[in-house]
Amino acid sequence: MDSIQLTGIRCYGYTGYLPEEQVLGQWFEVDVTLWLDLSQAGKSDDIQHTLDYRSAITLIQKLVKDSKFLLIERLADTIAQALLQLPLVERVKLQLSKPAAPIPDFGGRITLEITRMKDSN
């Protein structure tokens, strides 16, 4: 199966366990791999036979901005399930990062990775 990778999608959102994360917000970074069949698009040179990745980027940005969850696991799953509803997408691998998590004396990033398939929970 073919794939499209979208990396470095930076969005501001309000998901987090601490109350201030849900009020003040923070930056998130999202990388996704979308598996789909690109063979017809490769032959036709027609955008109707592929995924217009602008729609995937916009969807991710909107979900990060508008969602208020306690856990980034829930946000990641919500994004993955929404991406699976896009035309032709069969499988999604998603990495969601908090580049500046509000943890004392911690300057690293927190990243989780999930993989979801169509008709899979």
Coordinates of C-alpha atoms in Angstrom, one line a residue:
M1 CA 0.0 0.0 0.0
D2 CA 1.2 3.5 -0.8
S3 CA 1.4 6.3 1.8
I4 CA 1.5 10.1 2.1
Q5 CA 3.5 11.6 5.0
L6 CA 2.6 15.0 6.5
T7 CA 5.1 16.2 9.0
G8 CA 5.7 19.2 11.2
I9 CA 2.0 20.2 11.5
R10 CA 2.2 22.8 14.4
C11 CA -1.0 23.7 16.1
Y12 CA -2.1 25.6 19.3
G13 CA -4.6 23.7 21.4
Y14 CA -6.1 23.3 24.8
T15 CA -5.7 19.6 25.7
G16 CA -4.0 18.7 28.9
Y17 CA -4.5 17.2 32.3
L18 CA -3.6 20.4 34.2
P19 CA -6.3 23.1 34.4
E20 CA -3.9 25.7 33.1
E21 CA -3.3 23.6 29.9
Q22 CA -7.0 23.8 29.2
V23 CA -7.1 27.6 29.8
L24 CA -3.8 28.9 28.5
G25 CA -3.2 26.2 25.9
Q26 CA 0.1 25.1 24.4
W27 CA 1.7 24.1 21.1
F28 CA 1.4 20.6 19.7
E29 CA 3.1 19.0 16.7
V30 CA 1.6 16.3 14.6
D31 CA 3.1 14.0 12.1
V32 CA 0.9 11.5 10.2
T33 CA 1.4 8.8 7.7
L34 CA -1.8 8.0 5.6
W35 CA -1.9 4.7 3.8
L36 CA -4.0 4.6 0.6
D37 CA -3.8 3.4 -3.0
L38 CA -2.1 6.0 -5.2
S39 CA -1.9 3.9 -8.3
Q40 CA -4.8 5.5 -10.1
A41 CA -3.6 9.0 -9.4
G42 CA -0.1 8.0 -10.7
K43 CA -1.7 7.0 -14.0
S44 CA -4.3 9.8 -14.3
D45 CA -2.5 12.8 -12.9
D46 CA -5.9 13.8 -11.5
I47 CA -6.3 15.0 -7.9
Q48 CA -9.7 13.3 -7.7
H49 CA -7.8 10.0 -7.6
T50 CA -5.8 10.9 -4.5
L51 CA -6.2 12.6 -1.2
D52 CA -6.0 16.4 -1.3
Y53 CA -3.6 16.6 1.7
R54 CA -4.6 20.2 2.4
S55 CA -7.9 18.8 3.8
A56 CA -6.0 16.5 6.1
I57 CA -3.8 19.3 7.4
T58 CA -6.8 21.6 8.0
L59 CA -8.7 18.8 9.8
I60 CA -5.8 18.2 12.1
Q61 CA -5.4 21.9 12.9
K62 CA -9.1 22.4 13.6
L63 CA -9.3 19.3 15.9
V64 CA -6.2 20.4 17.9
K65 CA -7.5 24.0 18.2
D66 CA -11.2 23.1 19.1
S67 CA -10.8 20.0 21.2
K68 CA -10.5 20.1 25.0
F69 CA -9.5 16.7 26.4
L70 CA -7.6 15.8 29.5
L71 CA -5.3 13.3 27.7
I72 CA -3.3 13.6 24.5
E73 CA -4.1 9.9 23.9
R74 CA -7.8 11.0 23.4
L75 CA -6.8 13.8 21.1
A76 CA -4.5 11.5 19.0
D77 CA -7.3 8.9 18.7
T78 CA -9.9 11.6 17.7
I79 CA -7.6 12.9 15.0
A80 CA -6.8 9.4 13.7
Q81 CA -10.5 8.4 13.5
A82 CA -11.3 11.7 11.7
L83 CA -8.5 11.1 9.2
L84 CA -9.8 7.6 8.5
Q85 CA -13.1 9.2 7.3
L86 CA -11.2 11.0 4.5
P87 CA -11.6 9.5 1.0
L88 CA -9.2 6.5 0.2
V89 CA -7.5 6.5 3.6
E90 CA -7.2 2.9 4.9
R91 CA -4.7 3.3 7.7
V92 CA -3.2 6.1 9.8
K93 CA 0.0 6.3 11.9
L94 CA 0.0 9.5 14.0
Q95 CA 2.6 11.0 16.2
L96 CA 1.4 13.8 18.6
S97 CA 4.0 15.8 20.5
K98 CA 4.0 18.3 23.3
P99 CA 7.2 20.1 22.6
A100 CA 7.0 22.1 25.9
A101 CA 5.1 20.1 28.4
P102 CA 4.6 21.9 31.7
I103 CA 6.7 19.5 33.8
P104 CA 9.2 21.1 36.2
D105 CA 12.9 20.6 35.3
F106 CA 12.0 18.8 32.0
G107 CA 13.1 20.4 28.8
G108 CA 12.3 17.5 26.4
R109 CA 9.3 16.7 24.4
I110 CA 6.5 14.1 25.0
T111 CA 5.5 12.2 22.0
L112 CA 3.0 9.4 21.6
E113 CA 2.4 7.3 18.5
I114 CA -0.7 5.4 17.5
T115 CA -1.8 3.4 14.4
R116 CA -5.4 3.0 13.5
M117 CA -7.0 1.2 10.6
K118 CA -10.4 1.6 8.9
D119 CA -13.1 -0.4 10.8
S120 CA -10.8 -0.8 13.8
N121 CA -11.2 0.6 17.3

